[in-house]
Coordinates of C-alpha atoms and ligand atoms in Angstrom, one line a residue:
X25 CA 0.0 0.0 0.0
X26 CA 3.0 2.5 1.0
X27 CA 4.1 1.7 -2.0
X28 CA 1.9 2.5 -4.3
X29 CA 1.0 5.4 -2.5
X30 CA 4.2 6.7 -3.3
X31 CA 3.9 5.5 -7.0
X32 CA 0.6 7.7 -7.4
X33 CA 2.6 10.9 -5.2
X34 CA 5.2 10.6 -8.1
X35 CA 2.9 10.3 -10.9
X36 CA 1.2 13.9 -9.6
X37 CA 4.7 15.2 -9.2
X38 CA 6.6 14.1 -12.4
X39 CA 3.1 14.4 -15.0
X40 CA 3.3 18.5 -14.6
X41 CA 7.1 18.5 -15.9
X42 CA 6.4 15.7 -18.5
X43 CA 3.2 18.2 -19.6
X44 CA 5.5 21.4 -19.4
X45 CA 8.2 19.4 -21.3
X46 CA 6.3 18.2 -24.3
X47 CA 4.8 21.9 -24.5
X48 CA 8.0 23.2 -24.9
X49 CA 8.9 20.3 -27.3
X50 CA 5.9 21.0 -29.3
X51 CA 6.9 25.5 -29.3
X52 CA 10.6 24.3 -30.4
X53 CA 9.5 21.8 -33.0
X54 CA 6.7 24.5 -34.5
X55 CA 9.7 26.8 -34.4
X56 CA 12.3 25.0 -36.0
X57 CA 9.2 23.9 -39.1
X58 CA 8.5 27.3 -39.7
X59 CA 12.2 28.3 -40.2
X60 CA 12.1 25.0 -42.7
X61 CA 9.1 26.3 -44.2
X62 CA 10.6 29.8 -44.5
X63 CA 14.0 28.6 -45.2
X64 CA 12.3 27.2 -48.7
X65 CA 10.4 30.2 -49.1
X66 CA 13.6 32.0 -49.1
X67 CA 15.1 30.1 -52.2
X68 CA 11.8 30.4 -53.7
X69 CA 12.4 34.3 -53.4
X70 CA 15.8 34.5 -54.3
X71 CA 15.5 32.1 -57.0
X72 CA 12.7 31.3 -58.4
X73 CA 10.3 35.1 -57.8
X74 CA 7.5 34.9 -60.4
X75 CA 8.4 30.8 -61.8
X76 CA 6.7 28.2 -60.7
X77 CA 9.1 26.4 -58.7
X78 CA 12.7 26.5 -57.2
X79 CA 16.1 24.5 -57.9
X80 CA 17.6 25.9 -55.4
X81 CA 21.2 23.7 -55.4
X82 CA 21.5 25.3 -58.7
X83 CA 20.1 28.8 -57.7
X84 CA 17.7 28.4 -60.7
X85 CA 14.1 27.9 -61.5
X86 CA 11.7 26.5 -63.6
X87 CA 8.0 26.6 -65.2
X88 CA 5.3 24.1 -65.9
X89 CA 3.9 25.1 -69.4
X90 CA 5.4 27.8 -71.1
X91 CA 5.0 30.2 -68.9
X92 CA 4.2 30.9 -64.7
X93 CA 1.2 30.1 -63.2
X94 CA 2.9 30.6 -60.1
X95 CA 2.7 27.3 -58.6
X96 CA 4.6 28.1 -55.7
X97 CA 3.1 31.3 -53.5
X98 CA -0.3 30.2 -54.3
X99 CA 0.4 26.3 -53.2
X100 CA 2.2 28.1 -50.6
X101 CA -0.3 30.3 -49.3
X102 CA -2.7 28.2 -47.1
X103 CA 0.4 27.1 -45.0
X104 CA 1.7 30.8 -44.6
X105 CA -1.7 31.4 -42.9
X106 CA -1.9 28.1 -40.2
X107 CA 1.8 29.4 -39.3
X108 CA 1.1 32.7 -38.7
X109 CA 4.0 34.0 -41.3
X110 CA 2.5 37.3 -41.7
X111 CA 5.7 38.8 -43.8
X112 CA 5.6 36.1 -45.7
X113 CA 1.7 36.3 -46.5
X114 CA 2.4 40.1 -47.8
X115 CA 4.8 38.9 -50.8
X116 CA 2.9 36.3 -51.6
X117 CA 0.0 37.9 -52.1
X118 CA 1.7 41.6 -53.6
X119 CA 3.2 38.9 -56.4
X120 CA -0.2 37.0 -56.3
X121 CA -1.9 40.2 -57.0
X122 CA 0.1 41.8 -59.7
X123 CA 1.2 38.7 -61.6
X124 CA -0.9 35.7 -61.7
X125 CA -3.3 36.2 -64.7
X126 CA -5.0 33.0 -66.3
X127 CA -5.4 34.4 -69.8
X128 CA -2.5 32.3 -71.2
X129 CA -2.6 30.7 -74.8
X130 CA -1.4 27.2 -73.2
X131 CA -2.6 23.8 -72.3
X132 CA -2.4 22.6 -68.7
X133 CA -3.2 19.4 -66.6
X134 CA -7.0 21.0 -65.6
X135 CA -6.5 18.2 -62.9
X136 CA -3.2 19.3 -61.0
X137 CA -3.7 23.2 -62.0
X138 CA -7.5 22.6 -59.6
X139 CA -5.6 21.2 -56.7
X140 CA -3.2 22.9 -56.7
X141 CA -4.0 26.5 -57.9
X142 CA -7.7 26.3 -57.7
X143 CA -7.7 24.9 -54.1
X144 CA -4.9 27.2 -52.9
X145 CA -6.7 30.0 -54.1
X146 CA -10.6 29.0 -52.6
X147 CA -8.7 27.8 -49.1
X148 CA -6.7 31.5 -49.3
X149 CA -10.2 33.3 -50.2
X150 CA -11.7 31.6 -47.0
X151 CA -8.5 31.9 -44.5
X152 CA -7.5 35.8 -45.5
X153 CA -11.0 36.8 -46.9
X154 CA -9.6 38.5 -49.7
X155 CA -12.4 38.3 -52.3
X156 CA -9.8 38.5 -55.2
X157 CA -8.6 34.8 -54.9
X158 CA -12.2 33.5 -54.9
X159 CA -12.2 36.1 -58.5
X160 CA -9.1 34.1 -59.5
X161 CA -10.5 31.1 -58.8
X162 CA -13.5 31.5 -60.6
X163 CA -11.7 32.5 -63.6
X164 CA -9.5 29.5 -63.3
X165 CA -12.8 27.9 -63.2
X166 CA -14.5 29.2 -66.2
X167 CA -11.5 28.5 -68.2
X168 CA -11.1 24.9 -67.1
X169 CA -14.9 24.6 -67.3
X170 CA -14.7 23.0 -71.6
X171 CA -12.5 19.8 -70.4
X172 CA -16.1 18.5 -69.5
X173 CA -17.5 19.0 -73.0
X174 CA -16.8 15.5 -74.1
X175 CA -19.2 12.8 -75.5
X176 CA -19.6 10.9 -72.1
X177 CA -19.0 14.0 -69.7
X178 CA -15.5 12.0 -68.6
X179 CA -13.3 15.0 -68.8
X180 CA -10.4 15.3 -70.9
X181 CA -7.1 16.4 -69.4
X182 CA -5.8 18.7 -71.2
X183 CA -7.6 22.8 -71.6
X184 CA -5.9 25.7 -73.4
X185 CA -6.9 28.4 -70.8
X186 CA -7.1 31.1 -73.4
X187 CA -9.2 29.5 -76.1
X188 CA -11.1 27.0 -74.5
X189 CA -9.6 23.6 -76.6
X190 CA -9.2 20.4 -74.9
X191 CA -7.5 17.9 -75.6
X192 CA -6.1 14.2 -74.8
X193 CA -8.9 12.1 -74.1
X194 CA -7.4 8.9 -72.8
X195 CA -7.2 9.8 -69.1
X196 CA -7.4 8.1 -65.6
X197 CA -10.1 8.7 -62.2
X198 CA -7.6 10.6 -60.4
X199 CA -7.5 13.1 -63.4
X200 CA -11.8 12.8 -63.5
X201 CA -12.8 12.8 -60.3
X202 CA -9.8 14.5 -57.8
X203 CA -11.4 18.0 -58.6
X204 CA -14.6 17.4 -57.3
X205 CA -13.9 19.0 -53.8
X206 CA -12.7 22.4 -55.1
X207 CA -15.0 22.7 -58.2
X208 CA -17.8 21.9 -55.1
X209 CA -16.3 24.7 -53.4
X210 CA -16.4 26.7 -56.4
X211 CA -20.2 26.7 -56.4
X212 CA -21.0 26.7 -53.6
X213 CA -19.0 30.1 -52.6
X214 CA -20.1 31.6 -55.9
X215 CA -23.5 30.6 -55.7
X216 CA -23.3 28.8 -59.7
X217 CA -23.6 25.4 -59.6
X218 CA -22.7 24.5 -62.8
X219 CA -19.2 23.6 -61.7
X220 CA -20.5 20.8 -59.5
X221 CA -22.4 19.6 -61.7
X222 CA -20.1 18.9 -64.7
X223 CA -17.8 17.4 -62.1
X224 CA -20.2 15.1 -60.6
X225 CA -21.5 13.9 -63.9
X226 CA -17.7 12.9 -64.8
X227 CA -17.3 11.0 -61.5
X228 CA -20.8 9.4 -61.8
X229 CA -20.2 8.3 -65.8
X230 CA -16.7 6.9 -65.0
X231 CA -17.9 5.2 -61.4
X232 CA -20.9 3.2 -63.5
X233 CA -17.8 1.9 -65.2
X234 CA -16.4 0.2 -62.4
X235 CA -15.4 -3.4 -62.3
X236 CA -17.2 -6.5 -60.9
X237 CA -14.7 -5.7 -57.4
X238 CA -17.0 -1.9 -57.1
X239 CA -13.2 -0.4 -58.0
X240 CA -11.5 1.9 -61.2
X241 CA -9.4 0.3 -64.2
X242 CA -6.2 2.8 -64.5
X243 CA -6.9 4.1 -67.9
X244 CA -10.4 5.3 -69.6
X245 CA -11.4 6.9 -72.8
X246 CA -13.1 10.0 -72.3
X247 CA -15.0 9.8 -75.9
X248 CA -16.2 6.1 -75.2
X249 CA -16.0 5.3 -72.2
X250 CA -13.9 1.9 -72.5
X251 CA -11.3 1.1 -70.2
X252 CA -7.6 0.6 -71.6
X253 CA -5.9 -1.1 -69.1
X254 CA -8.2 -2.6 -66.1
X255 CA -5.5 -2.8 -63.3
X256 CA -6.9 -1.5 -60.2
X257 CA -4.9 0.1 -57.0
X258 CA -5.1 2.7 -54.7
X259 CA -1.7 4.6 -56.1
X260 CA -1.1 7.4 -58.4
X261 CA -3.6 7.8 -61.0
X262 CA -6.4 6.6 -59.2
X263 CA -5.9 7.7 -55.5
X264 CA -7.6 10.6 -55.0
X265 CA -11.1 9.6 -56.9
X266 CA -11.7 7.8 -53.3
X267 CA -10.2 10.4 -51.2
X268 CA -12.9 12.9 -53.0
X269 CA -15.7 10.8 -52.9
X270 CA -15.7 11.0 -49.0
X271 CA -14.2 14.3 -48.3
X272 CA -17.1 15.2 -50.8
X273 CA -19.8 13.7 -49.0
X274 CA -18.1 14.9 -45.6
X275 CA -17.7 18.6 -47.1
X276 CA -21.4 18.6 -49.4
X277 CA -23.3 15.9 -47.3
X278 CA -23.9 14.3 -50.9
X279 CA -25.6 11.0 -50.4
X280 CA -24.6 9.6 -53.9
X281 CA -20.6 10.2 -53.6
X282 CA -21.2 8.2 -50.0
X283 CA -22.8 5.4 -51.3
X284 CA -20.1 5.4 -54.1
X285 CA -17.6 5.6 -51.3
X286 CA -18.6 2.8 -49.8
X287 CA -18.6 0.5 -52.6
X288 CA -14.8 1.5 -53.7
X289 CA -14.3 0.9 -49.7
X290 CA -15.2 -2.2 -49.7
X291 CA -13.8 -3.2 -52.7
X292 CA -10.4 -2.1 -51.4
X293 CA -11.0 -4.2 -48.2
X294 CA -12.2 -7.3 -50.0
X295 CA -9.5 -7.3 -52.8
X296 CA -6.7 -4.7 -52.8
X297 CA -6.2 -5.3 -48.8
X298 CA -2.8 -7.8 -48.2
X299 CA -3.5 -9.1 -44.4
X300 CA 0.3 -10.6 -44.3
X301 CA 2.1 -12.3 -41.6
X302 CA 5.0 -9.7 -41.9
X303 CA 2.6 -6.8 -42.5
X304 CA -0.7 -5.1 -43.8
X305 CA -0.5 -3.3 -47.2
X306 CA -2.3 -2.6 -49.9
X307 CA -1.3 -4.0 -53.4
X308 CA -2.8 -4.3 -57.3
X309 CA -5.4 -6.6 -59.0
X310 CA -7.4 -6.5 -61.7
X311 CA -10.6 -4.8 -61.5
X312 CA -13.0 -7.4 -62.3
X313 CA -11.8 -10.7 -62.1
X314 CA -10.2 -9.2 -58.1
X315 CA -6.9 -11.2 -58.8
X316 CA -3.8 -10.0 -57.4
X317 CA -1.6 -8.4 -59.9
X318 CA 1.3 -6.9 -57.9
X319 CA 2.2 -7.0 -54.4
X320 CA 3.2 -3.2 -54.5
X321 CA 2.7 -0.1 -52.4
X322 CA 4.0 3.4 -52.3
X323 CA 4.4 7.1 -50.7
X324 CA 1.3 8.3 -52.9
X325 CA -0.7 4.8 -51.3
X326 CA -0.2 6.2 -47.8
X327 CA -3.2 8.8 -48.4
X328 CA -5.7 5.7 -48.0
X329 CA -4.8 6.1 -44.2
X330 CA -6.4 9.5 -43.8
X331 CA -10.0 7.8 -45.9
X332 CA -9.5 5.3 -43.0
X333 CA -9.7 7.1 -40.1
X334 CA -11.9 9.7 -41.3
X335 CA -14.1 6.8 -42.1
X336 CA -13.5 5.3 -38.7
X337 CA -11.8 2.5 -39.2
X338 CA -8.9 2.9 -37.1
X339 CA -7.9 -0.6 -36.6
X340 CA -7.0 -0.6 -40.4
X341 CA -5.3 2.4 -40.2
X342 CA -2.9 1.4 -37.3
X343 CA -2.0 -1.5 -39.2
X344 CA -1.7 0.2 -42.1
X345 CA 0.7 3.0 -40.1
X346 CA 3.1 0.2 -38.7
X347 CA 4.3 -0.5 -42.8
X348 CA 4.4 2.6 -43.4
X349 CA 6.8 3.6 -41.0
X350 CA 8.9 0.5 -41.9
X351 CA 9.3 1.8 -45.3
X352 CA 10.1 5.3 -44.2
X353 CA 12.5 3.8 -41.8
X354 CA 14.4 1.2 -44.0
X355 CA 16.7 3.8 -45.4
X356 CA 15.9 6.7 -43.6
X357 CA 13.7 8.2 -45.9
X358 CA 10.5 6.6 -48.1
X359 CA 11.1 5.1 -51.8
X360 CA 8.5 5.8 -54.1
X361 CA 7.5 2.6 -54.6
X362 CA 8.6 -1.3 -52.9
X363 CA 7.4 -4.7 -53.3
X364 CA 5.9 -5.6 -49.8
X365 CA 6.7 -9.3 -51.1
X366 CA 10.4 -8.8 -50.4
X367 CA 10.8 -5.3 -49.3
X368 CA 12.9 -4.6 -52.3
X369 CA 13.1 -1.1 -53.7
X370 CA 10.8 -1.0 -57.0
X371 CA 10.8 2.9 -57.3
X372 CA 13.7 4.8 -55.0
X373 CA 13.4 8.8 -54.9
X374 CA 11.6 10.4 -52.6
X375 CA 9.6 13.3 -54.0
X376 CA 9.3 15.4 -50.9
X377 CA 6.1 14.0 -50.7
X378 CA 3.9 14.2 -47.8
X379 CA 1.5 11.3 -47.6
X380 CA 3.4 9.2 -45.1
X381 CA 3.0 12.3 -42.5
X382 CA -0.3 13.0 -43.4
X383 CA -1.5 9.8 -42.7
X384 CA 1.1 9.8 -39.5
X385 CA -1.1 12.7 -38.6
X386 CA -4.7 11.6 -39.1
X387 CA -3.4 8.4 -36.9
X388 CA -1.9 10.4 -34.2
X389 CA -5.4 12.2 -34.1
X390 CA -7.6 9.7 -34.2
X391 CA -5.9 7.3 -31.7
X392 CA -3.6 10.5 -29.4
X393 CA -1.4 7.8 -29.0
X394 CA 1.9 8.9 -28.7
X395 CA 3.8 6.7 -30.4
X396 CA 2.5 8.8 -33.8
X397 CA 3.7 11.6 -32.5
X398 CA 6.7 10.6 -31.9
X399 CA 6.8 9.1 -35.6
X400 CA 5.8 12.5 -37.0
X401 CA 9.1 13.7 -35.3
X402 CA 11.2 10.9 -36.6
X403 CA 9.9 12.1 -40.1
X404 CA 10.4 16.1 -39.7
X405 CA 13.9 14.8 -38.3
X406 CA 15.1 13.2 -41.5
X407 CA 13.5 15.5 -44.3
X408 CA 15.9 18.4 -42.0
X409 CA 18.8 15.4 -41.8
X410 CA 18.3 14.4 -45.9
X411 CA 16.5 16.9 -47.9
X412 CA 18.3 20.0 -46.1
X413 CA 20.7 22.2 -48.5
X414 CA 23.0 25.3 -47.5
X415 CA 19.9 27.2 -48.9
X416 CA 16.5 25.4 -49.3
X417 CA 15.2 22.2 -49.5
X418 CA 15.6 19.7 -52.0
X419 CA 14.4 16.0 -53.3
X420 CA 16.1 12.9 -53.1
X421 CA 16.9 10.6 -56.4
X422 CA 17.6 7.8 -54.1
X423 CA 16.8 6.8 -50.6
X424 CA 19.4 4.4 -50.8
X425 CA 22.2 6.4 -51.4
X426 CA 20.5 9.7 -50.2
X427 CA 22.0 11.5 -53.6
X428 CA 19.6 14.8 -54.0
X429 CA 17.8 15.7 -56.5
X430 CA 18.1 19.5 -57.4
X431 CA 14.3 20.3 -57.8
X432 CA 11.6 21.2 -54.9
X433 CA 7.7 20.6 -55.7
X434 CA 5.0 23.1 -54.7
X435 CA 3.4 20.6 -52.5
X436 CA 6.8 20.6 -50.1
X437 CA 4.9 23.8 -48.9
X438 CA 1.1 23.6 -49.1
X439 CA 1.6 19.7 -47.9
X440 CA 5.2 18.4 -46.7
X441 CA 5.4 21.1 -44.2
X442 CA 2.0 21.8 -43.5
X443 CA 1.8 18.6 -42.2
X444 CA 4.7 18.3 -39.7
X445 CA 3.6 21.8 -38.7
X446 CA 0.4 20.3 -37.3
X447 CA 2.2 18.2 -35.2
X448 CA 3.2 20.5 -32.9
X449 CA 0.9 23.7 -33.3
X450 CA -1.2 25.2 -30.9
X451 CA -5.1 23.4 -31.2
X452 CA -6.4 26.7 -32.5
X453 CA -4.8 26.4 -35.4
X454 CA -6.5 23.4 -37.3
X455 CA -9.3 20.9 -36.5
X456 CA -11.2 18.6 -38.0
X457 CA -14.3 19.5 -37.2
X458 CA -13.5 22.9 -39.1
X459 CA -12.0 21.9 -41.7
X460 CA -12.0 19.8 -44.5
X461 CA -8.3 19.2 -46.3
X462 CA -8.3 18.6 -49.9
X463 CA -5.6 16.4 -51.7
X464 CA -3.3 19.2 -51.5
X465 CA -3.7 19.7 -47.8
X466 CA -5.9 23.5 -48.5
X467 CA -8.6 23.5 -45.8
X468 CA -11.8 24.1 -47.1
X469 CA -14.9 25.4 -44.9
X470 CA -18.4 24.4 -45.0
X471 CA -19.8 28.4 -44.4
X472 CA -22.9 27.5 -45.8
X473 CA -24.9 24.9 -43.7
X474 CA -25.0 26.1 -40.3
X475 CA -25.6 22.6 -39.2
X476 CA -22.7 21.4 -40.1
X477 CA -21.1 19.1 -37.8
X478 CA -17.6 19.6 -38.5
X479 CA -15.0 17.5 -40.9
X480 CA -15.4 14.1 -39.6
X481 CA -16.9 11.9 -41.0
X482 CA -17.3 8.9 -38.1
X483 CA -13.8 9.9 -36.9
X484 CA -13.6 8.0 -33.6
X485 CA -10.8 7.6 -30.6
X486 CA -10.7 5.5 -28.7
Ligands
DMJ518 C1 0.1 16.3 -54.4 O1 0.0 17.1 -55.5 C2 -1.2 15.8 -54.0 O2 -1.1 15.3 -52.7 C3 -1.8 14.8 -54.9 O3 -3.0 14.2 -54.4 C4 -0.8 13.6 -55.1 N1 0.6 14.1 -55.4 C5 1.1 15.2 -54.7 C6 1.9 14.9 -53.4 O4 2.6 13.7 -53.4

């Protein structure tokens, strides 16, 4: 009894010091990722002002099309505002402002120009209220509008955002359906809801498509409507159809994209899912006959943790989380790609990419067990250790030998770093139940249902 008397006295007295220490852990961490954060900014400035992205080992920069859409500040923008980087939110938007103009006689990827530009813009016109990005955004919008003027309303991929031609109509579901959130946003902060619409209808046409396992082939024509290659995964090229149809339903409360959610759910479960004796992962098989095709999984897979835990299942997702940090911790960093089978490296840069974290996140706040947060560290820890150059950030050809790669993505700031931020940021700054994070990590806000119950889905802790 004295005994554990004394074991409770020392709990009371040591749990205030372990509380203060983490605090203080969590202020230095948030520290030292905003100085990252800024640190990349900086090349970006020095660099790269008015391009689309940095190579800052080089001290040059480079464009997606033929000229800037300025990938960076606007990818950038969202994160400036969760950390608080007010100095750095004044350039961004002065060059936002004077420079960024839409009326370009080029064709661009409609898909990757919505996340990234289109979301970055609608999450800036909600988090800084600045009615000029929601005008950019709407612009962007109208101009990308004709990729959904195709015989089967499966958009092509391709728009020239001066004249209005599309083209390249063999496409994938990521490329159909991962726009879904921000052209939703789009109408509904505009009040037009033609942009949901055309959306929808792509995602609907290409989802009555499925196979026999409820899941998506990898390639489609847009003009017939035939798949080209029926190989189904959860990886690049697909990915984000699933991640939309939930956070769509979550953001719109849209019964059809739930009940289309549910379906590619369980299809996953039943046929993608690899219960292994050395591990849960996801893998490849063909979408109708289910067969396994590959036993391969990737940094762009580890998204499918965020759909779990948002969905509720968090037994899944803590499975899922222990592989995942194996294959970030085998060399220190995350290949692109492995084959679970044998743990051999299929793929081996690492892209800056944040999935891994983001799903690290989602765990951590599900479960607020520690042992996430402590991983989330771990992560921060060797993007500063591998990816760090004398001035900026950089990506890695490969993990292996940890040889860089002179090139930074826009997503190292609206994702990569968002993400560790989270980690340790005050509680004010992001919650579920405000927010809704599209595929580039922009938090969008329901503003127009005042019974909105917040981001989550079923979202449960223990
Ligand atoms: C980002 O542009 C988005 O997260 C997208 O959904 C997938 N690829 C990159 C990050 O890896």
């Amino acid at each position: 009894m004295k005994k554990y008397i004394l074991f409770i006295v020392s709990l009371l007295v040591i749990s205030p010091n372990i509380q203060a220490a983490s605090k203080s852990e969590k202020k230095e961490y948030a520290e030292r990722v905003k100085n990252a954060f800024v640190k990349g900014w900086n090349a970006y400035k020095n660099y790269a002002w008015r391009m689309d992205a940095v190579n800052p080992i080089s001290q040059k920069s480079h464009n997606w099309y033929e000229e800037s859409l300025l990938m960076t500040p606007v990818d950038a923008f969202s994160t400036m505002c969760l950390m608080g980087l007010e100095k750095e939110k004044k350039e961004a938007k002065e060059l936002i402002f004077s420079k960024l103009d839409f009326d370009k006689d080029m064709y661009i990827q409609q898909f990757e120009i919505a996340i990234r530009l289109m979301g970055g813009l609608l999450s800036a016109y909600q988090l800084d209220g600045d009615s000029r990005f929601l005008q950019l955004a709407q612009d962007l919008g109208n101009r990308m509008l004709p990729v959904f003027e195709t015989p089967t309303g499966i958009p092509y991929r391709l728009v020239n955002l001066r004249t209005g031609d599309i083209k390249s109509n063999i496409t994938n579901p990521c490329e159909v359906g991962s726009m879904l959130l921000e052209y939703g946003m789009l109408s509904k902060l505009t009040g037009n809801p033609i942009y949901y619409e055309k959306c929808k209808k792509g995602v609907v046409e290409t989802f009555k498509r499925r196979g026999t396992t409820g899941l998506l082939g990898s390639l489609i024509n847009c003009d017939t409507g035939e798949w080209l290659d029926t190989s189904t995964h959860i990886s690049g090229g697909i990915d984000a159809f699933y991640e939309y149809l939930l956070k769509g339903y979550i953001l719109f409360g849209d019964e059809d994209l739930k009940k289309m959610w549910e379906t590619a759910y369980n299809g996953v479960n039943k046929y993608l899912e690899d219960n292994r004796s050395d591990g849960y992962w996801i893998g490849y098989a063909d979408m109708n006959d289910g067969k396994r095709t590959k036993t391969w999984f990737g940094a762009l897979d580890c998204f499918w943790n965020g759909c779990l835990i948002l969905e509720g299942d968090n037994e899944r997702a803590e499975k899922l989380q222990e592989s995942i940090f194996k294959m970030w911790t085998m060399y220190g960093l995350e290949p692109e790609t492995i084959d679970y089978s044998n743990m051999n490296v299929v793929n081996p840069m690492y892209m800056i990419r944040p999935e891994a974290i983001e799903s690290t996140y989602y765990v951590w706040k599900a479960t607020e067990n520690d042992k996430y947060y402590q991983m989330g560290k771990t992560m921060f820890e060797s993007i500063e250790k591998y990816c760090q150059v004398d001035n900026g950030y950089v990506q890695i050809k490969d993990v292996r030998t940890m040889e860089k790669w002179d090139t930074l993505e826009s997503f190292f700031f609206a994702e990569t770093m968002k993400y560790c931020y989270l980690f340790f940021a005050p509680d004010k700054v992001f919650s579920f139940d405000k927010y809704v994070l599209n595929t580039e990590a922009h938090p969008f806000k329901n503003v127009w249902d005042k019974n909105w119950k917040g981001g989550r889905y079923k979202m449960t802790r223990p």
